[in-house]
Each structure stands twice: as C-alpha cells, then as structure tokens.
XYZ file of N, CA and C in Angstrom:
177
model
N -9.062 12.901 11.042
C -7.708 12.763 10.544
C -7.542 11.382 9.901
N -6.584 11.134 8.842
C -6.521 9.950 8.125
C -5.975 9.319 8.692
N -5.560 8.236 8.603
C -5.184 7.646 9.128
C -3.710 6.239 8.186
N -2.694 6.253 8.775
C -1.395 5.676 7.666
C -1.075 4.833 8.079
N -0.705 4.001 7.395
C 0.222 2.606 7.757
C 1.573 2.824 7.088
N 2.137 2.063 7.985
C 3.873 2.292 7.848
C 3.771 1.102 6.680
N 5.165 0.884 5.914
C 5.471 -0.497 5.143
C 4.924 -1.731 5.666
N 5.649 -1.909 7.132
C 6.020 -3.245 7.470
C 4.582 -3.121 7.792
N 3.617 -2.171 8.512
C 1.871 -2.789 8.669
C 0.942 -3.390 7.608
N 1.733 -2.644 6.201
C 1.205 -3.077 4.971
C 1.680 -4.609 4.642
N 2.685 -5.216 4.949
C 3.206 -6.258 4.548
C 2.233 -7.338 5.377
N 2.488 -6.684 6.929
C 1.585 -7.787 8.267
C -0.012 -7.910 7.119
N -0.136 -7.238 6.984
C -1.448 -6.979 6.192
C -1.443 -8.202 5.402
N -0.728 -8.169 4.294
C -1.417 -8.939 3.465
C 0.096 -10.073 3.391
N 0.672 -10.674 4.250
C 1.007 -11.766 4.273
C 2.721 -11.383 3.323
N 3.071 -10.252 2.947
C 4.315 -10.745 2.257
C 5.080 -9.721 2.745
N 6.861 -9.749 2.417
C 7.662 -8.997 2.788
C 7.247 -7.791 2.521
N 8.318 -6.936 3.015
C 8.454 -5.504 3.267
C 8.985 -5.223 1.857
N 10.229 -6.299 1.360
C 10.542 -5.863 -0.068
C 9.335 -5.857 -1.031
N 8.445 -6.678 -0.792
C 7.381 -6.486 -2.132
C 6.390 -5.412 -1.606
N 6.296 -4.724 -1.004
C 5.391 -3.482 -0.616
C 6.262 -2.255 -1.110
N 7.392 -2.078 -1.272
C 8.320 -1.384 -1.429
C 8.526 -1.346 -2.986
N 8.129 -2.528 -3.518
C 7.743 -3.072 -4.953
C 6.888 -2.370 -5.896
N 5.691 -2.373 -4.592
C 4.318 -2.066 -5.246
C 4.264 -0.427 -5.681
N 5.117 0.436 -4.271
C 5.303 1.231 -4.269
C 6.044 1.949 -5.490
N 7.435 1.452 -5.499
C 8.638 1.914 -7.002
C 7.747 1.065 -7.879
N 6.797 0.715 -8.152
C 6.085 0.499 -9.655
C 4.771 1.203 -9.813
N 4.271 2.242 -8.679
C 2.996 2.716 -8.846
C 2.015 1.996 -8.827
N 2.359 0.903 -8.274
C 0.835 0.160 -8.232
C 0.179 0.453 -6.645
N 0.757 0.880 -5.772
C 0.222 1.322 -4.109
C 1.101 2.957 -4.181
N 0.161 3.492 -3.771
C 0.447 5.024 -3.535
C 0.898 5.221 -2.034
N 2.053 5.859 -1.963
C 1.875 5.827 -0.849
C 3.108 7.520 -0.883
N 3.421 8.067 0.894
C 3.786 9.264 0.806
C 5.270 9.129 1.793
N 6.371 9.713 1.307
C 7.151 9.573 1.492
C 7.779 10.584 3.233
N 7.791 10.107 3.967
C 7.810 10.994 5.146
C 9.499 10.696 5.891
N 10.478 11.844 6.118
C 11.479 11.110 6.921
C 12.673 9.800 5.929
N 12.640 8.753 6.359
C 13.289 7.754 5.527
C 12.358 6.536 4.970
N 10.977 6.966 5.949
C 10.061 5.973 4.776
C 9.338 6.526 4.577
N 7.650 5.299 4.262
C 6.775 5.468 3.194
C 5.258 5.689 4.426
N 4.614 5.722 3.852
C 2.834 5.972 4.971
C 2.561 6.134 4.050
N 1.280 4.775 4.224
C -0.390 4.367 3.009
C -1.247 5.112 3.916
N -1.922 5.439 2.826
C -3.337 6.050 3.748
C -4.578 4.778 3.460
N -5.284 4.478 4.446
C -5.904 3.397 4.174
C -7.144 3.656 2.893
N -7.222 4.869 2.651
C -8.235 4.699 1.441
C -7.244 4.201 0.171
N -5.838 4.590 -0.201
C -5.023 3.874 -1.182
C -5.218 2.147 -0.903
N -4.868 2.196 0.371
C -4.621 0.252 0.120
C -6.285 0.021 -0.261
N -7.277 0.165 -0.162
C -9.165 -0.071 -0.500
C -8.604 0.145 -2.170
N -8.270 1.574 -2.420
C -7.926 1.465 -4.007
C -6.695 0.453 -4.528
N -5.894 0.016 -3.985
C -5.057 -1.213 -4.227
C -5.851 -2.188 -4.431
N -6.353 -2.781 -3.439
C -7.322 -3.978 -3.836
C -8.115 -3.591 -4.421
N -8.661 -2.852 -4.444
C -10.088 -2.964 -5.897
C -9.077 -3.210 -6.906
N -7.777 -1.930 -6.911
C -7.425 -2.693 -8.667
C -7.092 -4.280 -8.891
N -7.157 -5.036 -7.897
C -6.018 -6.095 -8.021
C -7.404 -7.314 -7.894
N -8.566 -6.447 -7.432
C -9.911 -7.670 -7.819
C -10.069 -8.753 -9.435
N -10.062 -9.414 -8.876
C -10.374 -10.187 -10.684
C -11.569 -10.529 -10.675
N -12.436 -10.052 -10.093
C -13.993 -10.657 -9.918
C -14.644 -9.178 -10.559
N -15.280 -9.488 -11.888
C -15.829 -8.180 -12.625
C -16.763 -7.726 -11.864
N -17.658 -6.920 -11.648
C -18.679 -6.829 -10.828
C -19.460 -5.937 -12.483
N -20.963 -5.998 -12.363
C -21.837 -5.764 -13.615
C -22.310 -4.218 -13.471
C-alpha cells in the first residue's frame, strides 16, 4: 500500500509553511489528492517534486 503525507508532513519536510505547500499544489507543481477537506502526497510525487526542482543536470 502507498503510502501519503498530509500538507503539514510535507511542509515539516522541507522546512516551509503549510501555505506554500498548498502553493505548490494550486500551481501544479506537487501533485497531490484531494481527500475529505484536505490534500495526501504520495511519496513517489514528492521524489517527482524534487527531481523537477534539481538544478544539477545529470549527463
């Protein structure tokens, strides 16, 4: 089974509010699924979040 993170685990995550995860989300840049009154990442989206957000090219 997959496994989800709520908002606020995504924020603990990487150091910033709940409003800018909520950000990432209403701009399509983090996928995430709408359950109830919030959101649940599946941890293979946040792996595809950061790869897009790498600035280190790889060859």
């Amino acid at each position: 089974m997959q496994k989800y993170l709520s908002c606020n685990e995504v924020a603990e995550l990487y150091g910033v509010k709940i409003r800018t995860v909520w950000g990432w989300i209403r701009d399509k840049k983090l996928s995430a699924i709408r359950l109830n009154k919030g959101y649940r990442i599946r941890e293979e989206d946040i792996k595809r979040f950061e790869i897009g957000r790498n600035t280190i090219k790889e060859d």
